Short mmCIF file of C-alpha atoms in Angstrom, two decimals:
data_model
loop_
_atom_site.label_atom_id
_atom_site.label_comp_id
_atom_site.label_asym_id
_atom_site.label_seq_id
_atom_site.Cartn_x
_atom_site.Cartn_y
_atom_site.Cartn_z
CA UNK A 17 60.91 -57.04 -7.63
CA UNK A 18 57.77 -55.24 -6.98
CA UNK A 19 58.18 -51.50 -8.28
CA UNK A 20 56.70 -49.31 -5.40
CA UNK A 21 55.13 -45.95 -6.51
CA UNK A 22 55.22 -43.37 -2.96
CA UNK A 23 53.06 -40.71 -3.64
CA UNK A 24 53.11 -37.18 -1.48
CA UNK A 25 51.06 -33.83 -2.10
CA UNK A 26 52.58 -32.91 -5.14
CA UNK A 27 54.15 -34.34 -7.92
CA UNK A 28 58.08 -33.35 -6.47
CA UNK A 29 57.45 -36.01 -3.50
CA UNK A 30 57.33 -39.08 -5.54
CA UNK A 31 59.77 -41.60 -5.59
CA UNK A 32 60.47 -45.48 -6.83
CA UNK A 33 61.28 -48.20 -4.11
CA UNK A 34 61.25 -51.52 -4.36
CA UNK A 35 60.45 -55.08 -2.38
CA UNK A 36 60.17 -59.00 -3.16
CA UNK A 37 56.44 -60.38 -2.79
CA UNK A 38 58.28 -62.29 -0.02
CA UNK A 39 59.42 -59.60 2.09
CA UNK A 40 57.73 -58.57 5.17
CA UNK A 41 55.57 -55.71 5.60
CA UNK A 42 57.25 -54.42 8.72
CA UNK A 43 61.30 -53.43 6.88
CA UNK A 44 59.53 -52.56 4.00
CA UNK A 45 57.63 -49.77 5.35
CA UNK A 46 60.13 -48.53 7.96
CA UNK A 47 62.61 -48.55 5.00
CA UNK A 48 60.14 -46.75 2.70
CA UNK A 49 59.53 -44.30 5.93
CA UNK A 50 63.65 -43.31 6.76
CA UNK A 51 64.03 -42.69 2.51
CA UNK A 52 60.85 -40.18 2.99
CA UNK A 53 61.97 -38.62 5.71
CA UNK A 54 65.81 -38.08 4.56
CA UNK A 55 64.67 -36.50 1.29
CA UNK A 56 62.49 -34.35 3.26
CA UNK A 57 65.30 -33.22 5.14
CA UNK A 58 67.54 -33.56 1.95
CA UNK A 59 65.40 -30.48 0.84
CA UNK A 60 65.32 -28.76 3.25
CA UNK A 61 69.20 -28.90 3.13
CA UNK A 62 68.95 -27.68 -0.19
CA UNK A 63 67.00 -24.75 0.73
CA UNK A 64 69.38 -23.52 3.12
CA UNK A 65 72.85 -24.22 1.05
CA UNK A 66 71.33 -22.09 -1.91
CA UNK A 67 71.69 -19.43 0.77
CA UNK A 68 75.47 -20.28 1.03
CA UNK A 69 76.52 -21.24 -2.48
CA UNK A 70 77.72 -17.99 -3.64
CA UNK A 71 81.01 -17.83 -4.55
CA UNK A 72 81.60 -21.54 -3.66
CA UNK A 73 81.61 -23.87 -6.15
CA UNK A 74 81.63 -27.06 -4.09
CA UNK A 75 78.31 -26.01 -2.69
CA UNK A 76 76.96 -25.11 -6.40
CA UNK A 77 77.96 -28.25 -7.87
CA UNK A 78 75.95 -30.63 -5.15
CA UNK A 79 73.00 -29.08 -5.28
CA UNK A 80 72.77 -29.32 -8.84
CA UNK A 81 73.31 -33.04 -8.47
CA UNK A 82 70.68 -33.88 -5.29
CA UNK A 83 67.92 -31.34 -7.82
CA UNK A 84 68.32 -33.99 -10.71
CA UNK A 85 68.70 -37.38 -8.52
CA UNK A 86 65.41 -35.72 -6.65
CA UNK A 87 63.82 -35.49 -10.25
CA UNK A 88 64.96 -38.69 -11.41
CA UNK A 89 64.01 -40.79 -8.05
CA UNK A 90 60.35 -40.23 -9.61
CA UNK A 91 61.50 -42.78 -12.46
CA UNK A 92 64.54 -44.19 -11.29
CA UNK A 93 65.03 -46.45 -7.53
CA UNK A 94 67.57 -45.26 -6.03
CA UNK A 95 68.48 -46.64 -2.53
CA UNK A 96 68.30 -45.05 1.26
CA UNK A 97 72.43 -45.12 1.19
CA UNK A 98 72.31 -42.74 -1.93
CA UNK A 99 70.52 -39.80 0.03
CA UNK A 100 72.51 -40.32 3.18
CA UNK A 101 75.33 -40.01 0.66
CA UNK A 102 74.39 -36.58 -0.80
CA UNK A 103 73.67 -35.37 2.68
CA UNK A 104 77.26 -35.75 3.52
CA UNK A 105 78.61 -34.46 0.43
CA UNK A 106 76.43 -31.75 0.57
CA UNK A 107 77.41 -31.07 4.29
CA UNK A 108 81.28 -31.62 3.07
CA UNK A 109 80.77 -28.54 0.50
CA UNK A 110 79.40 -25.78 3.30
CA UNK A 111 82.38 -27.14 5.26
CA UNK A 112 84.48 -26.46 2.76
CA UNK A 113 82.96 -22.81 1.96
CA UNK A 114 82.71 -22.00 6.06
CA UNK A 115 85.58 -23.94 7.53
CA UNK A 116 85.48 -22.07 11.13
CA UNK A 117 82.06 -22.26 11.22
CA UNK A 118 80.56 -25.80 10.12
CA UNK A 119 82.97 -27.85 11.34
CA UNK A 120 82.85 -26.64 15.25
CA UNK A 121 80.33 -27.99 17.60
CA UNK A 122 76.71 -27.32 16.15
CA UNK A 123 76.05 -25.86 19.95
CA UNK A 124 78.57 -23.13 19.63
CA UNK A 125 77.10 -22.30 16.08
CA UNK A 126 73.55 -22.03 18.01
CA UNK A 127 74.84 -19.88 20.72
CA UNK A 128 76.93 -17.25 18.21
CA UNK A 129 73.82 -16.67 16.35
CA UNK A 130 71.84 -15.55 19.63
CA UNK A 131 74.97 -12.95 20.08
CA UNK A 132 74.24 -9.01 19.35
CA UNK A 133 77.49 -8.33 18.12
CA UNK A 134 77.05 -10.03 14.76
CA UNK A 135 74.88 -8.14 11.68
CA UNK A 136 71.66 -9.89 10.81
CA UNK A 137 73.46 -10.91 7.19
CA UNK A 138 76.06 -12.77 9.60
CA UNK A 139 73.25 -14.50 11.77
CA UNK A 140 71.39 -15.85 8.85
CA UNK A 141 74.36 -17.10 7.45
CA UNK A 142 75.22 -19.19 10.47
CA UNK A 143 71.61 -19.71 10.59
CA UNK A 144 71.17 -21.32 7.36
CA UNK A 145 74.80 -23.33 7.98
CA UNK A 146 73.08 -25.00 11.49
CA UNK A 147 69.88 -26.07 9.53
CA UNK A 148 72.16 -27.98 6.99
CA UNK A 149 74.26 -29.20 9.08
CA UNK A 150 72.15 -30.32 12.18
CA UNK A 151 70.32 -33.93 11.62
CA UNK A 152 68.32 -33.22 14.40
CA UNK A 153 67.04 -30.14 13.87
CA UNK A 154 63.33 -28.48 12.99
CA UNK A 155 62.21 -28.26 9.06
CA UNK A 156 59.79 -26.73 7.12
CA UNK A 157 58.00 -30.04 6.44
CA UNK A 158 58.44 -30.89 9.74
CA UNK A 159 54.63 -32.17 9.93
CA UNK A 160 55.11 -34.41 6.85
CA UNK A 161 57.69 -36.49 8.81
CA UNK A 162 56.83 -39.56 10.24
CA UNK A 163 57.99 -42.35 12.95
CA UNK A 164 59.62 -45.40 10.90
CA UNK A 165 58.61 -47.68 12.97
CA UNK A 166 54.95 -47.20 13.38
CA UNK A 167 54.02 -45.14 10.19
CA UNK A 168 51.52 -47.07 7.92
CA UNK A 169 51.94 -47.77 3.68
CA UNK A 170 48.51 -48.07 1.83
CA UNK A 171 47.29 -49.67 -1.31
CA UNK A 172 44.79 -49.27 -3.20
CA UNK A 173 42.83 -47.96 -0.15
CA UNK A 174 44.11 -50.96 1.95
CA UNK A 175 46.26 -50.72 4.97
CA UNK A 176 49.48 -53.04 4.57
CA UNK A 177 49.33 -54.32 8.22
CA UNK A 178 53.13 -54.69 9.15
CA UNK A 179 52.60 -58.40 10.37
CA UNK A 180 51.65 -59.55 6.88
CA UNK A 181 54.06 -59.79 3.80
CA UNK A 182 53.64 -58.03 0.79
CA UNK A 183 51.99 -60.65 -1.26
CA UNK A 184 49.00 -61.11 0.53
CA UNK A 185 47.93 -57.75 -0.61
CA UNK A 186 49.67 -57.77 -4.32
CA UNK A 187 49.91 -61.22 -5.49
CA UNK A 188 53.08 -63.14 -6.19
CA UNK A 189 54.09 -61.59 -9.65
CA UNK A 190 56.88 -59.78 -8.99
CA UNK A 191 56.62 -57.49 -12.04
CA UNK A 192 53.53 -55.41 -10.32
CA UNK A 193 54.28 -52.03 -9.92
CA UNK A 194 51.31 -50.25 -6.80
CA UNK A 195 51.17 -47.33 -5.94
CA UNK A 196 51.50 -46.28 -2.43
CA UNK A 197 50.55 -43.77 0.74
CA UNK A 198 52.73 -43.32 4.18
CA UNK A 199 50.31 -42.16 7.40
CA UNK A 200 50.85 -41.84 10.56
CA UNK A 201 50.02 -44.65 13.02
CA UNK A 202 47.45 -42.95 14.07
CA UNK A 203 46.09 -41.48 10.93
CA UNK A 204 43.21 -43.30 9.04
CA UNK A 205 43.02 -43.90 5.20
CA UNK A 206 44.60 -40.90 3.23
CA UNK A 207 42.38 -39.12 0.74
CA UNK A 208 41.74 -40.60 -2.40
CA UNK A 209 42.76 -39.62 -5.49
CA UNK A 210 41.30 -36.91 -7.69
CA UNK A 211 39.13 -38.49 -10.67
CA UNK A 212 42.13 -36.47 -13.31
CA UNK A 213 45.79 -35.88 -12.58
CA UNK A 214 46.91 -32.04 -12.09
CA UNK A 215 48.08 -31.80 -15.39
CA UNK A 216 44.80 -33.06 -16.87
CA UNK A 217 43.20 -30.83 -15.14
CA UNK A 218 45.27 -27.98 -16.12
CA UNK A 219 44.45 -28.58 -19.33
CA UNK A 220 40.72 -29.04 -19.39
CA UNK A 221 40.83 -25.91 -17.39
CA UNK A 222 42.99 -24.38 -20.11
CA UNK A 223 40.34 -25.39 -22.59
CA UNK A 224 37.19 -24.51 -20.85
CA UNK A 225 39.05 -20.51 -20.43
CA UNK A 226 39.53 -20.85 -24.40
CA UNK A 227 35.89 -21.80 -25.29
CA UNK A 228 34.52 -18.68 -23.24
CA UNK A 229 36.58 -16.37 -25.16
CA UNK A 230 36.01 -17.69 -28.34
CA UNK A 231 32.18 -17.71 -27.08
CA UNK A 232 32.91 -14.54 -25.86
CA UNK A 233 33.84 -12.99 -29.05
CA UNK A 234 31.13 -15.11 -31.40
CA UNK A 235 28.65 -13.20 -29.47
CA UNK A 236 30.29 -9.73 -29.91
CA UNK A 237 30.35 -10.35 -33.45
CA UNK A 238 26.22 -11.49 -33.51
CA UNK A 239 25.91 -8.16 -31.69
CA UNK A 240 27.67 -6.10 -34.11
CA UNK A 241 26.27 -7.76 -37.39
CA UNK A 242 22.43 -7.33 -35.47
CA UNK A 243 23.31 -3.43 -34.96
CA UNK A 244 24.82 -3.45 -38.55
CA UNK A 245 21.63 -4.99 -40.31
CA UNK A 246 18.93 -2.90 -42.30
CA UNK A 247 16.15 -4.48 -40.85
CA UNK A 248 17.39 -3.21 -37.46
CA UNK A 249 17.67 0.14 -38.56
CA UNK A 250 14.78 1.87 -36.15
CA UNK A 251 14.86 4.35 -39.07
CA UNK A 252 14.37 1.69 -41.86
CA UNK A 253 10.54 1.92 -42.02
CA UNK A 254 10.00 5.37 -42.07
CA UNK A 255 12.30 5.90 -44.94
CA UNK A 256 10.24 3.49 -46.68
CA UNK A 257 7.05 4.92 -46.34
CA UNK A 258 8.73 8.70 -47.27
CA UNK A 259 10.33 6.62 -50.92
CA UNK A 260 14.12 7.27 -49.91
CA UNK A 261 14.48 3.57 -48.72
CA UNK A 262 16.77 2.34 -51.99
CA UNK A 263 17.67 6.37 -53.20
CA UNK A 264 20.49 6.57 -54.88
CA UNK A 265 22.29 9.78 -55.41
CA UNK A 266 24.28 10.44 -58.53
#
């Protein structure tokens, strides 16, 4: 199996997929598409039951388990039916913690929260259940979503036209491991990578902030042992000429 790297802005949207050299362009990237999106809105999720977990341990518990499966996905393939999983276990746990309000039609939950009878800590908590709960609804990322059935994967600059099959752009060894873009249909070629990762250039950044301190200080120290030196006493010559240059008192 070929070992599919998807890359995002950041480091927290990668994750491991992977394909035959025989399989078509066209499931492979609408599969690779529906796992993007779903963690997208897997995170979202996330965001809003951390708003709801207090005092219920159900809730707790899940989220600790979709932040490490998120972490691991970036080493570890896990398939689409895994996130669709932890949706619904996740959406099982705010059900649990607000019985009368998550499991009643997501319509009345929109209309109670538009009432002026309830506090603003009640609205936002029956905001933040509708968001988890709702698989239709707006999120944050809501730009970095995509259509699976027209988004585009690239390689190595390439587009992988959806007619083809993934061979004719990787070869037939099915050990490769590539590392891959999503666009939208309408989007060109994604921006290249930097020249360094983040992290290398975190540290050369680190460095460069260390050697102009240390350059810094070098030069405070020339300064002081100039000011400190006899020869750069403006006082040193006259003494000379008047004999008190080496006196010594007793």
């Amino acid at each position: 199996m070929v070992l599919i790297n998807i890359k995002g802005k950041s480091e927290a949207d990668q994750f491991l997929c992977e394909a035959k050299t025989t399989d078509s362009l066209d499931p492979v990237s609408t599969a690779v598409v529906e796992q993007w999106n779903l963690r997208l809105r897997l995170k979202w999720y996330l965001t809003c039951a951390r708003e709801l977990q207090k005092g219920v341990a159900q809730i707790q518990e899940i989220i600790e388990k979709c932040e490490r499966d998120l972490k691991e996905s970036q080493t570890t393939v896990f398939p689409l039916d895994h996130w669709k999983e932890q949706v619904r276990l996740l959406r099982a746990a705010v059900t649990i913690g607000y019985p009368l309000e998550a499991s009643g039609p997501l319509a009345d939950l929109a209309k109670a929260m538009e009432s002026l009878e309830i506090d603003e800590e009640t609205r936002l908590r029956k905001q933040h259940i509708l968001h988890v709960m709702d698989n239709e609804g707006q999120i944050a990322d809501q730009k970095e979503l995509y259509d699976p059935a027209t988004a585009n994967l690239w390689f190595a600059s390439k587009l992988l036209h959806r007619d083809k099959i993934l061979s004719d752009f990787v070869g037939k060894n099915e050990k490769t491991k590539i590392t891959c873009k999503i666009t939208s249909a309408t989007s060109g070629a994604p921006a290249r990578e930097p020249a360094i990762d983040q992290q290398t250039q975190k540290e050369m950044m680190a460095y460069w902030f260390k050697k102009q301190e240390e350059d810094k200080r070098l030069a405070e120290d020339d300064e002081i042992a100039f000011g400190s030196s006899e020869w750069a006493n403006p006082k040193a010559m006259k003494a000379q000429f008047q004999g008190l240059r080496d006196l010594r008192l007793r």
